[in-house]
Short mmCIF file of C-alpha atoms and ligand atoms in Angstrom, two decimals:
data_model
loop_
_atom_site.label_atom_id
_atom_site.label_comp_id
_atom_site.label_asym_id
_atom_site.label_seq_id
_atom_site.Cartn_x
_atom_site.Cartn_y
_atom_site.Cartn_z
CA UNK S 658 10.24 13.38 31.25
CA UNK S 659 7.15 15.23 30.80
CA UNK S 660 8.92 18.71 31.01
CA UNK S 661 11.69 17.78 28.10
CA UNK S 662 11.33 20.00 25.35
CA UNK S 663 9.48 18.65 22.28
CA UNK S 664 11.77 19.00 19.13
CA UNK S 665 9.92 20.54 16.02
CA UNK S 666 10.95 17.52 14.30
CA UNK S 667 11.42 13.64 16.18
CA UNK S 668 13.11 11.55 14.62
CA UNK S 669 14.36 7.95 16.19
CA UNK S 670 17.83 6.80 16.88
CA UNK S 671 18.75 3.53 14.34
CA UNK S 672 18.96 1.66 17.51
CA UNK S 673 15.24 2.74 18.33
CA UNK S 674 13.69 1.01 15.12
CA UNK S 675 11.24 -1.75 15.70
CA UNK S 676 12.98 -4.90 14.85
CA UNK S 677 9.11 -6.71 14.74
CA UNK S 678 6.57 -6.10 13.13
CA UNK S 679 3.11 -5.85 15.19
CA UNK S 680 0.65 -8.10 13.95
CA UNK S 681 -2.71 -6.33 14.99
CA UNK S 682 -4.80 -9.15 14.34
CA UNK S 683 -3.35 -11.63 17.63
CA UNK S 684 -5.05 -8.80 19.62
CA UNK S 685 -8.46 -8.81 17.81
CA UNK S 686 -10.95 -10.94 19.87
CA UNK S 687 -13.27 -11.52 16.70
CA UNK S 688 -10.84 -12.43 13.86
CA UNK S 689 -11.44 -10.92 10.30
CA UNK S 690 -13.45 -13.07 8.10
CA UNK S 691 -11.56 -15.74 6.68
CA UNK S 692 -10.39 -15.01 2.91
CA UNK S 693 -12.31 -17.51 0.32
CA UNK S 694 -11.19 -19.24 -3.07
CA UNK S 695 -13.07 -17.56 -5.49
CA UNK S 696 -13.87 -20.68 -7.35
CA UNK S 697 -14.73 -23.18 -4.30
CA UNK S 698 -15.69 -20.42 -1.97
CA UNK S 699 -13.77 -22.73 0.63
CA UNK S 700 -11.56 -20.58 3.37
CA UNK S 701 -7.94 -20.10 1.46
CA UNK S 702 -5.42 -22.11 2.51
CA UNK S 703 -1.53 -21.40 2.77
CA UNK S 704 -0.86 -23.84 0.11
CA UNK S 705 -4.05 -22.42 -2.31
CA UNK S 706 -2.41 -18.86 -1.46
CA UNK S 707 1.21 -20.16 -2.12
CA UNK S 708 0.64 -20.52 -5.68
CA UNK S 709 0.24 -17.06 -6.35
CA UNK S 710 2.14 -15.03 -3.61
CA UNK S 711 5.44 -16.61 -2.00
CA UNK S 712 5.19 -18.78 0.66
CA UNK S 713 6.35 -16.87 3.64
CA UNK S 714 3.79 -13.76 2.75
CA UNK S 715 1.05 -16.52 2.63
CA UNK S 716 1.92 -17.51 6.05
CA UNK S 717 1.73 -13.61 7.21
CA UNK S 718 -1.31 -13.37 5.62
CA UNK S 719 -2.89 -15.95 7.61
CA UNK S 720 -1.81 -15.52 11.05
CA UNK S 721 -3.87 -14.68 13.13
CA UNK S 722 -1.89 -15.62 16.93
CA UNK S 723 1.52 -14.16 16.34
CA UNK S 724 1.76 -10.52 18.33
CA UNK S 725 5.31 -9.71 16.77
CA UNK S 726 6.91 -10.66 13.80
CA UNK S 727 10.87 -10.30 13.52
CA UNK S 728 12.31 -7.79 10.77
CA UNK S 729 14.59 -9.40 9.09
CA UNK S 730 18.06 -7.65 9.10
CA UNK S 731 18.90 -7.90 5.41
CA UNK S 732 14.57 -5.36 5.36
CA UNK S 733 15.80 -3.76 8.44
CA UNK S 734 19.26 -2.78 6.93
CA UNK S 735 16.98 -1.45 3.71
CA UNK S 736 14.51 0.39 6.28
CA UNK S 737 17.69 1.92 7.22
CA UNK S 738 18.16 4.42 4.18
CA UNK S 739 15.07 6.13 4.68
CA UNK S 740 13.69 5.24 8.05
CA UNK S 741 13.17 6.05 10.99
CA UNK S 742 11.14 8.76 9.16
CA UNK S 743 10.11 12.00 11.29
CA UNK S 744 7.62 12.78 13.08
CA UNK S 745 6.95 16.56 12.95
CA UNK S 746 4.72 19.51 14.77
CA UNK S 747 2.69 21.68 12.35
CA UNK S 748 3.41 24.40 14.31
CA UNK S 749 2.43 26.18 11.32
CA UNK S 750 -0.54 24.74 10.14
CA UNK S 751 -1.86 24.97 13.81
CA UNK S 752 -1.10 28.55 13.84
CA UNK S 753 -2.72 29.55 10.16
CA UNK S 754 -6.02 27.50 11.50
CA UNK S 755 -5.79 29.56 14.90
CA UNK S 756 -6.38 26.77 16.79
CA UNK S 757 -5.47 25.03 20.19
CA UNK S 758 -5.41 21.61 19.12
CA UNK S 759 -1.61 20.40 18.32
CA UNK S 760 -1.05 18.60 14.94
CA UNK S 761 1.65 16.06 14.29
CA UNK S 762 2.05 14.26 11.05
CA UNK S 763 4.58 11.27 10.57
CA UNK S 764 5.89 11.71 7.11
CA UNK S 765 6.60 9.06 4.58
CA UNK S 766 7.39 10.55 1.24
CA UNK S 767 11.19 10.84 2.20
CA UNK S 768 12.38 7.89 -0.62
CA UNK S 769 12.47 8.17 -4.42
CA UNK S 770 9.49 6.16 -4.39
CA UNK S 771 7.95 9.23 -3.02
CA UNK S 772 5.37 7.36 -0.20
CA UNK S 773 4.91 4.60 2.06
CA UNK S 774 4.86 1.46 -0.13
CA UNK S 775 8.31 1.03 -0.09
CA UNK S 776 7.84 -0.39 3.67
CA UNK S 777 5.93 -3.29 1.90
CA UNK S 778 7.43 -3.58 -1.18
CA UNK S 779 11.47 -4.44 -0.23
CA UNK S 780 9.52 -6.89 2.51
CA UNK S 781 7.65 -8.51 -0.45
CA UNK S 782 10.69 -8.99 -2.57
CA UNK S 783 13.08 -9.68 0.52
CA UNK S 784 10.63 -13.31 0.87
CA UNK S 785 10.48 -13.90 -2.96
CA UNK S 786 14.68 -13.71 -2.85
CA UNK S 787 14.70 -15.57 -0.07
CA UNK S 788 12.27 -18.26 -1.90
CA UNK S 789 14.41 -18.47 -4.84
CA UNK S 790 12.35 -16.77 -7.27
CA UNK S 791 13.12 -15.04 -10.58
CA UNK S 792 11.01 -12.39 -10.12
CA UNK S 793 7.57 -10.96 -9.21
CA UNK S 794 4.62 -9.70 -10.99
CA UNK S 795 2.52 -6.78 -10.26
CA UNK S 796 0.25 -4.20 -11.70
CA UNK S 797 0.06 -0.12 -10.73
CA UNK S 798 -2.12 2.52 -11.84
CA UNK S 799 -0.66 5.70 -10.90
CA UNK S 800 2.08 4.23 -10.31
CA UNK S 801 3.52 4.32 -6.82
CA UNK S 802 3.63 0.39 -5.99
CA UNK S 803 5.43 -0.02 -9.58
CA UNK S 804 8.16 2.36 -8.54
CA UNK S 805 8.70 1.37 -4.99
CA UNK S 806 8.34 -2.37 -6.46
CA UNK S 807 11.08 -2.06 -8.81
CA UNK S 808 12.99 -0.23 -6.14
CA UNK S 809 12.88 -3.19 -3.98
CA UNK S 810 13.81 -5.71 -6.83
CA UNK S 811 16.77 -4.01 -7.48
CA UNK S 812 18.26 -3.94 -4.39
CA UNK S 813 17.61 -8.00 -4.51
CA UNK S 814 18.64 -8.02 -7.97
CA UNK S 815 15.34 -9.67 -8.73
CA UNK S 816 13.30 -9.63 -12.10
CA UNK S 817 10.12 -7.20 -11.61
CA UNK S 818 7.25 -6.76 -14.38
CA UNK S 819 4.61 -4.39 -13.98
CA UNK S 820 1.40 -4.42 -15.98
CA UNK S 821 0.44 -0.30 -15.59
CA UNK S 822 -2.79 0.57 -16.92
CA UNK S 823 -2.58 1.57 -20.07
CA UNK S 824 -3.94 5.55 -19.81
CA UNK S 825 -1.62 6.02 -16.98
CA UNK S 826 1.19 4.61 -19.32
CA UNK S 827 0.97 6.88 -21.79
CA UNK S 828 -0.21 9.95 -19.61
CA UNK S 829 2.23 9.72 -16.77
CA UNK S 830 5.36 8.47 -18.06
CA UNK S 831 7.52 9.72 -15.74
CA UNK S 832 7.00 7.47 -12.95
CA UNK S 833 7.01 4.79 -15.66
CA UNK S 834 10.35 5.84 -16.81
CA UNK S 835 11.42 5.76 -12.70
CA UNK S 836 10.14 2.13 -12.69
CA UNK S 837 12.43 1.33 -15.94
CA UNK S 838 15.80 3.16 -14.79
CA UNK S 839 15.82 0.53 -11.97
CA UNK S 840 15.24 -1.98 -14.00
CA UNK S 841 11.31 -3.10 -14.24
CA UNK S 842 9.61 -3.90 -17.41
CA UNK S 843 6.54 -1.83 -17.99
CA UNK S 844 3.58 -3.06 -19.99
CA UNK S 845 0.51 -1.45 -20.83
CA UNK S 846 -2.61 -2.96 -19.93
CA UNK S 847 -4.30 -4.78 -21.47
CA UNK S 848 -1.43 -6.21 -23.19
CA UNK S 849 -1.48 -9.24 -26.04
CA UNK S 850 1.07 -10.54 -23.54
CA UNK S 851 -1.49 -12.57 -21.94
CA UNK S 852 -4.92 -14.60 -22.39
CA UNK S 853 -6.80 -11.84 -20.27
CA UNK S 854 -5.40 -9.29 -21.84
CA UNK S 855 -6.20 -10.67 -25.72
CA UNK S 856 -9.30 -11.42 -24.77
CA UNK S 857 -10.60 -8.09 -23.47
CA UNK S 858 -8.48 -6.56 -26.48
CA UNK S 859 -10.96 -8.54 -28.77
CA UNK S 860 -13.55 -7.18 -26.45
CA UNK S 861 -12.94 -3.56 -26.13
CA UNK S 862 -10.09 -2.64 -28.55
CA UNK S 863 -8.71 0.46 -27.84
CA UNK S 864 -10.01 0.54 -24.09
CA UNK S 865 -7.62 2.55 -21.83
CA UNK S 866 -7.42 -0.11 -19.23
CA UNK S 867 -8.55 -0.18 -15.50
CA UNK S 868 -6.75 -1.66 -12.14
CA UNK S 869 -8.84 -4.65 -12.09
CA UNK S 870 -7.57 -5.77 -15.59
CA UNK S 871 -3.99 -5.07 -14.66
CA UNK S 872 -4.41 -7.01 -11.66
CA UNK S 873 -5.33 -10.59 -14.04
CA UNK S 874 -2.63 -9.80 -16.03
CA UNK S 875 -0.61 -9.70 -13.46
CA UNK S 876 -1.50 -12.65 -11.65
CA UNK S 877 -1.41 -14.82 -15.02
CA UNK S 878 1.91 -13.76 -15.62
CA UNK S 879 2.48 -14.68 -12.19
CA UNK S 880 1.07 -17.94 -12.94
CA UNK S 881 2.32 -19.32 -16.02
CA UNK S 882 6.19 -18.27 -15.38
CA UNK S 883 7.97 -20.52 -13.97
CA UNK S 884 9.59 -18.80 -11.02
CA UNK S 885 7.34 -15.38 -10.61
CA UNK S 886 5.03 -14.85 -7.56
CA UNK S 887 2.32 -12.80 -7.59
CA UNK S 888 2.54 -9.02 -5.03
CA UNK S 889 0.24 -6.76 -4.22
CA UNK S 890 0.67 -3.08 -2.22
CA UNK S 891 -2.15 -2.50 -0.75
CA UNK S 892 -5.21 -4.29 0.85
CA UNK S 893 -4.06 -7.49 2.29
CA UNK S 894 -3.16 -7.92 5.90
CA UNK S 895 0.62 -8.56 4.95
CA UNK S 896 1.11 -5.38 3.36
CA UNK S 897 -0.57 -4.20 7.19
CA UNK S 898 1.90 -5.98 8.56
CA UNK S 899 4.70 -4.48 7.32
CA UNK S 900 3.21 -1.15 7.43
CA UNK S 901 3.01 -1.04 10.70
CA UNK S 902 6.47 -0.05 11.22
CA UNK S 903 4.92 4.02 10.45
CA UNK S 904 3.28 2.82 13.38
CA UNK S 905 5.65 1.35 16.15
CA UNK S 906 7.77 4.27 14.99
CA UNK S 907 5.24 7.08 15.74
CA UNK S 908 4.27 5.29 19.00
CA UNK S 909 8.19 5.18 20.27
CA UNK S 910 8.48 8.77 19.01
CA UNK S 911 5.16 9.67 21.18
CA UNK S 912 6.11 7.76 24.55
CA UNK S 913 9.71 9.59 23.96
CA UNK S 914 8.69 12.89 25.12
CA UNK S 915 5.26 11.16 26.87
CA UNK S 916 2.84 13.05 24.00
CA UNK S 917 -0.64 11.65 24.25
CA UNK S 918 -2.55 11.63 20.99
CA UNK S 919 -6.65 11.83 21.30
CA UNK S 920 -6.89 11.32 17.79
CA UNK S 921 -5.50 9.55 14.84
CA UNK S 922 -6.19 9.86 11.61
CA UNK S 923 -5.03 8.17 8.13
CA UNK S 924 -6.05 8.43 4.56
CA UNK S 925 -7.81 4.99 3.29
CA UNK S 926 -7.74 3.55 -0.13
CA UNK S 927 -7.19 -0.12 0.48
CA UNK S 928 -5.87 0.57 3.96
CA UNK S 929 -2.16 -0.03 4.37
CA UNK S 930 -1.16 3.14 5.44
CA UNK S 931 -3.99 3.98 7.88
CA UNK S 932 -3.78 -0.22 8.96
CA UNK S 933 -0.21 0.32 10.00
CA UNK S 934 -0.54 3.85 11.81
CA UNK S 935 -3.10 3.00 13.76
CA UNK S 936 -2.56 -0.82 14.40
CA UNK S 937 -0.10 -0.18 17.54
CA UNK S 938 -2.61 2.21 18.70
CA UNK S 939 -5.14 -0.17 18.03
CA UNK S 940 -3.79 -2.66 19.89
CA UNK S 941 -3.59 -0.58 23.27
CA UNK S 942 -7.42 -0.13 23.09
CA UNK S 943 -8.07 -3.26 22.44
CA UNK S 944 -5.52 -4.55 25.54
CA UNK S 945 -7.76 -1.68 27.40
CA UNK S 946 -4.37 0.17 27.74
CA UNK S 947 -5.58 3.17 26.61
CA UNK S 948 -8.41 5.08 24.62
CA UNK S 949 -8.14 6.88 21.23
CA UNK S 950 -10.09 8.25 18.61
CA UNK S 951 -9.08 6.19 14.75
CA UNK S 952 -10.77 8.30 11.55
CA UNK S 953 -10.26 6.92 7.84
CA UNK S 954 -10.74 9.50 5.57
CA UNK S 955 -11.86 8.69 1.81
CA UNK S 956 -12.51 10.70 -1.14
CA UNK S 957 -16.24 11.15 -1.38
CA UNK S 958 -16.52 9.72 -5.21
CA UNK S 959 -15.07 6.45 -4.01
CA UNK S 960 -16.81 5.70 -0.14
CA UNK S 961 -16.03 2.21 0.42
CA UNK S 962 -15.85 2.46 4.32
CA UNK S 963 -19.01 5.52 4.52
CA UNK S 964 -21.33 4.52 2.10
CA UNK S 965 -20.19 0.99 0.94
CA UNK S 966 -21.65 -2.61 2.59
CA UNK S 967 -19.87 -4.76 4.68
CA UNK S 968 -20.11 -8.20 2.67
CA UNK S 969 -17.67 -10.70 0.92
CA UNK S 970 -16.43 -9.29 -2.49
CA UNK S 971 -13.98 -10.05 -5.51
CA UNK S 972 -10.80 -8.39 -5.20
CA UNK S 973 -9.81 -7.28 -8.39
CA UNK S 974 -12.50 -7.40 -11.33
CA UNK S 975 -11.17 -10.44 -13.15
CA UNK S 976 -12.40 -12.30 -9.94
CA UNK S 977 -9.89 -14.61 -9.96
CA UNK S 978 -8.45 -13.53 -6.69
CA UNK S 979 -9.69 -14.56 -2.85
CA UNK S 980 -13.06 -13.72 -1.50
CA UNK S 981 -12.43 -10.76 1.24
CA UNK S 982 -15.33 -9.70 3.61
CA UNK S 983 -15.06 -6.24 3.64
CA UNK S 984 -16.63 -2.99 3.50
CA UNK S 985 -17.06 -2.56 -0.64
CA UNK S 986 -18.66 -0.47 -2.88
CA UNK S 987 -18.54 -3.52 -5.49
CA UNK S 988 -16.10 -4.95 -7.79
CA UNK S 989 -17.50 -3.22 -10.47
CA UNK S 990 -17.27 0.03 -8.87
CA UNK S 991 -15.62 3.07 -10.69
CA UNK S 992 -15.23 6.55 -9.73
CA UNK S 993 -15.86 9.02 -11.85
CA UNK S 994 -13.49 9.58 -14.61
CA UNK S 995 -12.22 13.07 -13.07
CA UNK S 996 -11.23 11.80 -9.93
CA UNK S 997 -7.57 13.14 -9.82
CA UNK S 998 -7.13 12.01 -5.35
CA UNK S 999 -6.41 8.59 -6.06
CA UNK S 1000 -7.64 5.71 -3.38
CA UNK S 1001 -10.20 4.49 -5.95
CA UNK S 1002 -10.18 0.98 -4.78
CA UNK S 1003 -13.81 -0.41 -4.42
CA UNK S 1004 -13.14 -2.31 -1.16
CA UNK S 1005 -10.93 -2.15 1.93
CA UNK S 1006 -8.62 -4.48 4.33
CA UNK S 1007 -10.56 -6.91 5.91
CA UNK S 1008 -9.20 -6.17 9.51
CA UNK S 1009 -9.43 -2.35 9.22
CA UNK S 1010 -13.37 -3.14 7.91
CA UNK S 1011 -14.30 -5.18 10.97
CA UNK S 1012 -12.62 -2.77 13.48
CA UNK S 1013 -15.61 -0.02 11.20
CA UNK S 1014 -18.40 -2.96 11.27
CA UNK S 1015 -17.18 -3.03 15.55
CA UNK S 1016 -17.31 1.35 16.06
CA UNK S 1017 -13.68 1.18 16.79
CA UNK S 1018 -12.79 2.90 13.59
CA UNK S 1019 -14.46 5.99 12.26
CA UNK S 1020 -14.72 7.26 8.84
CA UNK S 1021 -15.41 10.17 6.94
CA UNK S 1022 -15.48 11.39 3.37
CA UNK S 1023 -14.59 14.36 1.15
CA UNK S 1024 -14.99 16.04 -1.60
CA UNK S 1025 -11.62 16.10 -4.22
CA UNK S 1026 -11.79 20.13 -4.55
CA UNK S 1027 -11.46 20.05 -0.53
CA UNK S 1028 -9.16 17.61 -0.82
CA UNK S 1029 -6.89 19.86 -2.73
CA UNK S 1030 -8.03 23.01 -0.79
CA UNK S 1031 -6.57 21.42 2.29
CA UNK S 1032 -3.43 20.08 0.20
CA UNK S 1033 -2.70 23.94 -1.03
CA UNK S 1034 -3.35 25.20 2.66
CA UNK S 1035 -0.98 22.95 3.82
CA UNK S 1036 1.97 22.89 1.59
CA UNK S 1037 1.78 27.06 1.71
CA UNK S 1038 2.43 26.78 5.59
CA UNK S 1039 4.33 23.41 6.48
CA UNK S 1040 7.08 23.25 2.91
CA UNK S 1041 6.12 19.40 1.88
CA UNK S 1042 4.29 19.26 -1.56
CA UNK S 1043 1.41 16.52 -0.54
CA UNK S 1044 0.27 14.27 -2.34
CA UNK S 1045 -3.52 13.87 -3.31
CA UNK S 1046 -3.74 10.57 -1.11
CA UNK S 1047 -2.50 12.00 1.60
CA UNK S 1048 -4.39 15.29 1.70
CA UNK S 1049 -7.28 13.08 2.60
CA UNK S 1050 -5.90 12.87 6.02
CA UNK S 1051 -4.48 16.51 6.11
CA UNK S 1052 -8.02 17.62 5.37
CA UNK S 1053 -9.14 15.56 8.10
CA UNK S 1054 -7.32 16.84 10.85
CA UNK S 1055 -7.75 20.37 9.79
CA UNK S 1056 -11.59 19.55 10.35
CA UNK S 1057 -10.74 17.79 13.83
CA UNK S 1058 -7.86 20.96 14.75
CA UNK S 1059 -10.95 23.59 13.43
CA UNK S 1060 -13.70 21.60 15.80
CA UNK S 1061 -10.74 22.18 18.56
CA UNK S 1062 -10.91 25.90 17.76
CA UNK S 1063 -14.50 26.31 18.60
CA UNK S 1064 -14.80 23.99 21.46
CA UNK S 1065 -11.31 25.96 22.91
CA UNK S 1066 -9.77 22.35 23.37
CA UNK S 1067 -5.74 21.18 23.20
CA UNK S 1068 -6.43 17.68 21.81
CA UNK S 1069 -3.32 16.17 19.97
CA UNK S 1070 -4.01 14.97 16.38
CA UNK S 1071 -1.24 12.64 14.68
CA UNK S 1072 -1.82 11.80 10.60
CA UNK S 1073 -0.29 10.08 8.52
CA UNK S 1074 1.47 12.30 5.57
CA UNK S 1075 2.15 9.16 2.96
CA UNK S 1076 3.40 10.75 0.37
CA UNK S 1077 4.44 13.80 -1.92
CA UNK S 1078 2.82 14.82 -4.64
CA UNK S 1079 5.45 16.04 -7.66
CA UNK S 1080 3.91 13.15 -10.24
CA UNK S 1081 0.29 14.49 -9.46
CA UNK S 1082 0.80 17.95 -11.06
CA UNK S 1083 -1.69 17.41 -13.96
CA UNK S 1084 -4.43 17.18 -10.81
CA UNK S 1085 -2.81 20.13 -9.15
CA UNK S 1086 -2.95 21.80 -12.36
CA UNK S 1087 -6.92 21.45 -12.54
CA UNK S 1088 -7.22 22.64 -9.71
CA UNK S 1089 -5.19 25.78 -9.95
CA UNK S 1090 -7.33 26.13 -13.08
CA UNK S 1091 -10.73 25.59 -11.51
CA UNK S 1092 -11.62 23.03 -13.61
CA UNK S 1093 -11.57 20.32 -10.85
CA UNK S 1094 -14.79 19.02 -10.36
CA UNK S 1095 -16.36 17.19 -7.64
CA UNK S 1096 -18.59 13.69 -8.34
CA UNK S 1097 -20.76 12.67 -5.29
CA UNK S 1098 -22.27 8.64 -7.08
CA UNK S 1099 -25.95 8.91 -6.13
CA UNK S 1100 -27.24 5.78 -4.03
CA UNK S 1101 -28.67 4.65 -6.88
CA UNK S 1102 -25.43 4.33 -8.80
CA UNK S 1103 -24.11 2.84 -5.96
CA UNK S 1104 -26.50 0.50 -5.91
CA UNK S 1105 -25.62 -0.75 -9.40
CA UNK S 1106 -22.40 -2.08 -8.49
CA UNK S 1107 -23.63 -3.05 -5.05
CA UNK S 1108 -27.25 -5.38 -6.22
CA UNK S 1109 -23.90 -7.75 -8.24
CA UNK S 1110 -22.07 -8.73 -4.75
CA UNK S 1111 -21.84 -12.16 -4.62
CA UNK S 1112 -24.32 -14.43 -2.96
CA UNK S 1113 -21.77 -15.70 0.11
CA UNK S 1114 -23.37 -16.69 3.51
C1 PLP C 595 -1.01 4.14 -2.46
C2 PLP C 595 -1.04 5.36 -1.66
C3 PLP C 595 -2.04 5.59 -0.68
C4 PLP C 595 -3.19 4.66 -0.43
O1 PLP C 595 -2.92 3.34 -0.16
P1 PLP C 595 -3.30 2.65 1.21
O2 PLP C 595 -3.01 1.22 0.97
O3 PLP C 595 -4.73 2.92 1.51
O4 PLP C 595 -2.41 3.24 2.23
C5 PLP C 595 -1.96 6.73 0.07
N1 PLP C 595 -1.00 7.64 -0.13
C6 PLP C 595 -0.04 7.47 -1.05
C7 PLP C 595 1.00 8.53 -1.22
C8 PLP C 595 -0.03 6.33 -1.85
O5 PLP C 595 0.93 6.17 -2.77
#
């Protein structure tokens, strides 16, 4: 076993796709925090949750026991035209850096959609079908949940609207024009389409919009249509869950040709991605099966897990979703305007901040012109086109391959490649022109958003 030869790029038989999902949580001794109603600031139940998100994701959101939880065949059949995905050597990458250490990076950005939220998104919309529902709501700023969202609807011939903040709208439309050819509606936010939206219209005409706005659009839509649920792509433990097929894959891939990674290492924005790399991995350390380093990396203008506090926060900015205890850097958070790397949310999954509150998981930041530097180095050497997010944990292991290089040891990195980058030219473009800049928020900015947590505990 140990002597077959490694193939530049593994990829898994069909047969040797996980048909369950690992739940990461049923191994966690000290369960995440329980999520709170933001009115009561009583622990959410499945019903409270159930009238915003569809039943069956309300139920994966709250478990806490279940190890495994079965694929269905109608998602697995979907996983099928774009997973397994591979698992490749930067054989390279290790070779421009001149070091020891070898580099493996599971890559997701083999879909239309372009990353890894399409893993979540035909799960999402698989349980609203299944529920009966008309169609789902949902907001996107760059727009990569919008597109793999619409994706998803498609295929289940369900209605999907997407509130898209509105400077993204009219400065990227070609992932908003992706979104409408299959079939989404696309409105700016704010919109006069809802209450919110009028109302901070009337407040701040002419504003460009922000995430958190989206978001209450979104989930009044949601709310007041007969029919429509409520998704989100990021954050929550379901859209872990489901993730962690990147996960089980990579692990299967490993144990194929018995490869041993020391380290592993994911971008983090609100932690799906990294959550379902890692979670597997996770799981043998915490089963005392085996021991491995776990680093989140984070773009230094938005430090949630590095510089933020570990205390329950709002959600989105509207507050009108759950209570999460997490590592935050406030609800009112936001980075700088010239932050082109994306993964500006201000707070992160509540399972993947307790596993940072317990030492399991490190976490590092960067600065965006790194960020790119890496993403350049990379895509000069290895063919893919990253995307911003991603670079995050391309930059990363290039630190951990370079540390490798001086200490003269043959550690085995994996990362997580999420995405590529051909709708992120404009930040590519800035930084071909030198006219990216990098933000670091003092503390005391930090603090601004920080002093208006809310008083829980
Ligand atoms: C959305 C996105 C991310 C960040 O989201 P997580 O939930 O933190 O994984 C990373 N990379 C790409 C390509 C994305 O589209």
């Amino acid at each position: 076993m140990a002597n077959k030869e490694i193939p530049y790029k593994i990829y898994l038989d069909e047969s040797e796709m996980p048909t369950a999902w690992y739940n990461m949580r049923a191994d966690m001794k000290e369960k995440p925090a329980p999520l709170l109603d933001s009115k009561t600031l009583q622990p959410a139940s499945i019903e409270m949750l159930s009238q915003v998100f569809c039943k069956e994701l309300a139920e994966q959101e709250l478990n806490d026991t279940d190890r495994y939880i079965p694929i269905p065949e109608e998602i697995r059949n979907f996983y099928k035209m774009f997973r397994p995905s591979p698992l490749i050597r930067a054989y390279y990458l290790e070779k421009k850096l001149g070091t020891p250490a070898k580099i493996y990076y599971k890559f997701e950005g083999n879909n239309t959609s372009g990353s890894h939220k399409l893993n979540s998104a035909i799960a999402q919309a698989y349980y609203a079908k299944k529920q009966g529902l008309k169609g789902v709501t949902t907001e996107t700023g760059a727009g990569q949940w919008g597109t793999a969202l619409s994706m998803a609807c498609s295929y289940f011939d369900l209605d999907c609207k997407v509130f898209m903040v509105k400077v993204s709208y009219e400065q990227k439309p070609f992932r908003r024009e992706v979104m409408r050819t299959y079939g989404a509606s696309v409105t700016p936010s704010p919109s006069t389409t809802t209450e919110i939206g009028k109302k901070i219209l009337a407040e701040h005409p002419g504003t460009g919009g922000s995430l958190g706005c989206a978001v209450s659009e979104a989930v009044e839509c949601a709310v007041t249509n007969e029919g429509y649920r409520y998704v989100l792509g990021s954050v929550l433990n379901q859209v872990l869950l489901h993730q962690s097929v990147i996960g089980l894959e990579t692990q299967a891939a490993l144990q194929k040709y018995d490869i041993k990674p020391d380290i592993i290492i994911g971008c983090a924005g609100g932690g799906s991605n990294l959550g379902g790399l890692i979670s597997p991995f996770v799981g043998e350390h915490l089963r005392g099966e085996a021991n491995y380093r776990f680093i989140a990396v984070e773009p230094a203008s938005c430090p949630s897990l590095t510089r933020g506090k570990y205390a329950y926060d709002y959600a989105d900015t509207g507050m009108i979703c759950p209570l999460a205890k997490m590592y935050t850097l406030g609800a009112d958070y936001m980075p700088a305007p010239n932050h082109a790397g994306g993964l500006r949310y201000h707070g992160m999954n509540t399972s993947l901040s307790l596993l940072r509150e317990q030492g399991i998981l490190e976490a590092v930041s960067y600065k965006q012109t790194e960020i790119f530097e890496a993403a350049e180095q990379f895509a000069r050497v290895e063919g893919i086109l990253p995307a911003p997010e991603s670079s995050h944990a391309i930059c990363g292991a290039i630190h951990e391959a370079l540390k490798c290089k001086e200490t003269g040891e043959e550690k085995t990195i994996v990362f997580g490649l999420t995405g590529t980058g051909y709708f992120d030219l404009v930040g590519y473009q800035r930084f071909n022109d030198g006219e990216l800049e990098d933000y670091i928020p003092t503390d005391e900015e930090l603090a601004k958003a920080l002093n208006k947590l809310p008083k829980v505990d």
